[in-house]
Short mmCIF file of C-alpha atoms in Angstrom, two decimals:
data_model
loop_
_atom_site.label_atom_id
_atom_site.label_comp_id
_atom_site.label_asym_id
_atom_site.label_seq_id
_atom_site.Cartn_x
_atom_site.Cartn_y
_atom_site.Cartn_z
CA UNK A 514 -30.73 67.52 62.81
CA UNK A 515 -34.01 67.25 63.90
CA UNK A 516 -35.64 64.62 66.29
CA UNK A 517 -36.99 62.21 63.54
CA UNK A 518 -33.78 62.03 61.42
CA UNK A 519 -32.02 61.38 64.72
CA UNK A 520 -34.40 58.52 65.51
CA UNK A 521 -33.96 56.78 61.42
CA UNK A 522 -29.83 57.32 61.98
CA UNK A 523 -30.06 55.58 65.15
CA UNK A 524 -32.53 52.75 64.29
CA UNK A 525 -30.16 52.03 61.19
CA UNK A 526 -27.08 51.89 63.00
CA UNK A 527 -28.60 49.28 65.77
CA UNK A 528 -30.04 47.42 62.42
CA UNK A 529 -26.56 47.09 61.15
CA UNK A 530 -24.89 46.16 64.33
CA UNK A 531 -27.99 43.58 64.68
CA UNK A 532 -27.24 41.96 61.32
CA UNK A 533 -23.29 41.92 62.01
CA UNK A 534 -24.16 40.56 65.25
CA UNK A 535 -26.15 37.67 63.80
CA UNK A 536 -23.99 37.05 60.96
CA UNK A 537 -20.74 36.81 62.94
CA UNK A 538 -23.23 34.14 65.40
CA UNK A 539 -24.36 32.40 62.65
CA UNK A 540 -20.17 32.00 61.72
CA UNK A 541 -19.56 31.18 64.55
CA UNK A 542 -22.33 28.39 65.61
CA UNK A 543 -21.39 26.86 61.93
CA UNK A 544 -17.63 26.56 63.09
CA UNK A 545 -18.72 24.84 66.41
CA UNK A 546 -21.14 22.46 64.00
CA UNK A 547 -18.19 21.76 61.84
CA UNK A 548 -14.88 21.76 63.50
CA UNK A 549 -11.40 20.19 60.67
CA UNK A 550 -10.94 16.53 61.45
CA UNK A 551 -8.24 14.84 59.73
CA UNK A 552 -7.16 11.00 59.51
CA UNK A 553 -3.32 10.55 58.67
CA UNK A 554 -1.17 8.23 58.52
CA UNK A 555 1.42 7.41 60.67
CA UNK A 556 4.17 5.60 59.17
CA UNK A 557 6.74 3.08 61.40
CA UNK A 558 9.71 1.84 59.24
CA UNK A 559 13.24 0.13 60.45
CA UNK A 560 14.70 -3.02 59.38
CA UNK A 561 11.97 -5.93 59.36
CA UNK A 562 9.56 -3.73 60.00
CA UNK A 563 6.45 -1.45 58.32
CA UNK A 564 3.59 -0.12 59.96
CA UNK A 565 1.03 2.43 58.77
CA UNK A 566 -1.40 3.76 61.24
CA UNK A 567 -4.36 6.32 60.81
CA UNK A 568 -4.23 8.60 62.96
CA UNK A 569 -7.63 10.98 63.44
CA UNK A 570 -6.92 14.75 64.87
CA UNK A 571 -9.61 17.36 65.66
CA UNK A 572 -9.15 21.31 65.10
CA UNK A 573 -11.60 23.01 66.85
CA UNK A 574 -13.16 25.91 64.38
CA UNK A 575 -14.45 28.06 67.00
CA UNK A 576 -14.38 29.65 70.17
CA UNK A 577 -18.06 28.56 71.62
CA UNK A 578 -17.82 25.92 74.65
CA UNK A 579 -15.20 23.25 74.11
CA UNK A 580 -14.63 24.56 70.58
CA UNK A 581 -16.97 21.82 69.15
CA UNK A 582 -19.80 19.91 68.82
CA UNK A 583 -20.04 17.35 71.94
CA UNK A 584 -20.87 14.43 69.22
CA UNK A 585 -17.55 14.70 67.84
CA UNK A 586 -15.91 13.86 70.84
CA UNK A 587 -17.44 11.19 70.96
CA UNK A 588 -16.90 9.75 67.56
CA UNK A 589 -12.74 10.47 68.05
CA UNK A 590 -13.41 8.25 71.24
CA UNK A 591 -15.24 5.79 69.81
CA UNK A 592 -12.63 5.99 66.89
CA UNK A 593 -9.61 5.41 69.21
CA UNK A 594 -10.95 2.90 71.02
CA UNK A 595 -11.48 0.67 67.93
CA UNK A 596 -7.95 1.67 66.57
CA UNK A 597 -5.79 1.39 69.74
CA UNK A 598 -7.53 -2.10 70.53
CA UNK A 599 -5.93 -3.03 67.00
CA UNK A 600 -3.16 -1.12 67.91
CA UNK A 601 -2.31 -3.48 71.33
CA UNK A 602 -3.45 -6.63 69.22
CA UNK A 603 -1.04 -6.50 66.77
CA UNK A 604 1.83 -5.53 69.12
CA UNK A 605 1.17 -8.81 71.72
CA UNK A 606 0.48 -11.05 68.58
CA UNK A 607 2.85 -10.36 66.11
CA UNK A 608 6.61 -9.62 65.84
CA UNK A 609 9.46 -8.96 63.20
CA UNK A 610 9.29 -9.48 60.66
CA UNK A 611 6.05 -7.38 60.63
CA UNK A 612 4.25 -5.48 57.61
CA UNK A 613 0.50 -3.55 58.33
CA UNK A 614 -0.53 -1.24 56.10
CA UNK A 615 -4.13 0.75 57.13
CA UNK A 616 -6.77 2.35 55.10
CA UNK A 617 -10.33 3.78 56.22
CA UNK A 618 -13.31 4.22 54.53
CA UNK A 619 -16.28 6.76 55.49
CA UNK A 620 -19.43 6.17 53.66
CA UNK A 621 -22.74 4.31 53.70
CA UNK A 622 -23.33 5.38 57.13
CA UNK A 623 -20.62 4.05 58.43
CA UNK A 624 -16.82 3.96 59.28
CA UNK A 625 -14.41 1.37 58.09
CA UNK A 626 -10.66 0.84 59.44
CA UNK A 627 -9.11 -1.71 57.76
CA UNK A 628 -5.53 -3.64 58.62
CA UNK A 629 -3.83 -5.72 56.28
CA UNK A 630 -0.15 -7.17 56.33
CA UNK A 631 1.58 -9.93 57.50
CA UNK A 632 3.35 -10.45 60.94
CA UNK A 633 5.45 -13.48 62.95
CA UNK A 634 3.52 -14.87 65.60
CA UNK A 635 4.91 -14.85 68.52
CA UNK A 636 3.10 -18.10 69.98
CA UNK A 637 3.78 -19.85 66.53
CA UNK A 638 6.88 -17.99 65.32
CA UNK A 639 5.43 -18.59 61.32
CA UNK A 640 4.20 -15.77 58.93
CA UNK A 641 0.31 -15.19 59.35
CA UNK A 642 -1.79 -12.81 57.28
CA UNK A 643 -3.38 -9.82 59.07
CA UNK A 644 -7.00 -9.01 58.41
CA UNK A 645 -9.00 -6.71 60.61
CA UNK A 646 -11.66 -4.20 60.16
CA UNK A 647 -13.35 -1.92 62.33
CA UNK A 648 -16.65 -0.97 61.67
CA UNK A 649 -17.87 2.25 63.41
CA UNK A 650 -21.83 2.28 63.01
CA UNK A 651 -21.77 5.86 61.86
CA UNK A 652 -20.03 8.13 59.03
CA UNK A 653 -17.28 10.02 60.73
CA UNK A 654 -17.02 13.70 59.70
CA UNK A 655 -13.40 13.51 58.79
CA UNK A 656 -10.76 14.12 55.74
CA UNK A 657 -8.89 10.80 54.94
CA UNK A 658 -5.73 12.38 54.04
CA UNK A 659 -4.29 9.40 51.46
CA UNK A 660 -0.01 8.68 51.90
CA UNK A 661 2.10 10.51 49.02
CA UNK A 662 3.53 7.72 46.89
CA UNK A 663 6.87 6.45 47.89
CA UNK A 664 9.49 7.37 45.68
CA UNK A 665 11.25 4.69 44.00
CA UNK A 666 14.50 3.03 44.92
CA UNK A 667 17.22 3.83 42.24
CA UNK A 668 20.16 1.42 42.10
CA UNK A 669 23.30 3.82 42.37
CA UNK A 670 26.40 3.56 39.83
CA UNK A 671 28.62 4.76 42.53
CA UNK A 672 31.82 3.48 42.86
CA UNK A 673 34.28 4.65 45.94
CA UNK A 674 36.97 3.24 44.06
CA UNK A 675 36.15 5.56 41.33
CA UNK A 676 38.04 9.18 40.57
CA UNK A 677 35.84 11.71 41.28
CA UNK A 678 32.88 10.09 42.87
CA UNK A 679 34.52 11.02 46.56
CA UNK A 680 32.76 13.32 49.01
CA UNK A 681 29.51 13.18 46.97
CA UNK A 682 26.13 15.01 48.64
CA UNK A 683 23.06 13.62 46.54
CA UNK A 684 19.71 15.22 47.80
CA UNK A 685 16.84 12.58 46.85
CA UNK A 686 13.33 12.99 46.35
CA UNK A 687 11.98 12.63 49.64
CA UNK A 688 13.96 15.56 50.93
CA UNK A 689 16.49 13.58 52.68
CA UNK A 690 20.19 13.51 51.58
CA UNK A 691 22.77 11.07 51.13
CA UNK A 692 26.39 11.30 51.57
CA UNK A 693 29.18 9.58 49.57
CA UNK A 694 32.74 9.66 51.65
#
């Protein structure tokens, strides 16, 4: 191979490992600028008592600095303190029985957390309606992942008196199972 063949192999190879090298960057600085943030809900249940929470959780994409963009830590602060000072409110005002359900809404160029339910006072002991937004002045980056429907509450025809209907093992809808003796 002569000299000038040797120079066009080697100039093609760098340009390839140039253009890999910026693609994979490019990947990589778009992963940083767009890490997976999620809001969930949380949900509380025992006797006299329903709460739904969102909850907000951050995936980091990439592998560059803290794994993302420093403005997102600072909306998930600025997102927990508006929901934990809800959070602490309800808990010192309100007691069983005690229903909250949450929802949030992104859009607008802004962030809404809303509260709604009822709850006993404690200072009053009576039923009082819960209603509280938080408005966060800008649109979070996040996926509001929406509760599954709650299946519905059968009423059962089983009798332990019954022949038969002994040492029954129903598996329901919501992946739990119950157990007849």
């Amino acid at each position: 191979m002569n000299g000038k063949k040797k120079r066009y192999v080697i100039l093609i190879v760098l340009a390839v490992v140039v253009l890999a090298a910026g693609i994979l960057g490019g990947r990589e600085l778009w992963m940083y600028e767009h890490p997976e943030i999620q809001i969930r809900f949380s949900h509380d249940r025992s006797e006299d008592l329903y709460r739904s929470y969102p909850i907000c959780s951050i995936r980091s994409r990439s592998h560059i600095g803290q794994g993302y963009a420093k403005q997102y830590g600072e909306e998930l602060r600025q997102y927990w303190e508006a929901t934990n000072e809800v959070f602490v409110w309800i808990s010192e005002q309100y007691q069983k029985p005690l229903y909250v359900t949450s929802d949030v809404t992104i859009g607008d160029g802004k962030t809404v957390i809303s509260f709604r339910g009822t709850g006993t006072s404690m200072t009053t002991g009576e039923t009082e309606e819960i209603h509280r937004d938080c408005v966060l002045d800008f649109e979070m980056h996040a996926e509001v992942l929406r509760s599954e429907e709650e299946p519905e509450l059968t009423v059962s025809d089983w009798n332990p008196e019954e022949e038969g209907q002994q040492n029954q093992i129903s598996y329901l809808t919501d992946g739990s199972v119950e157990c007849r003796l």
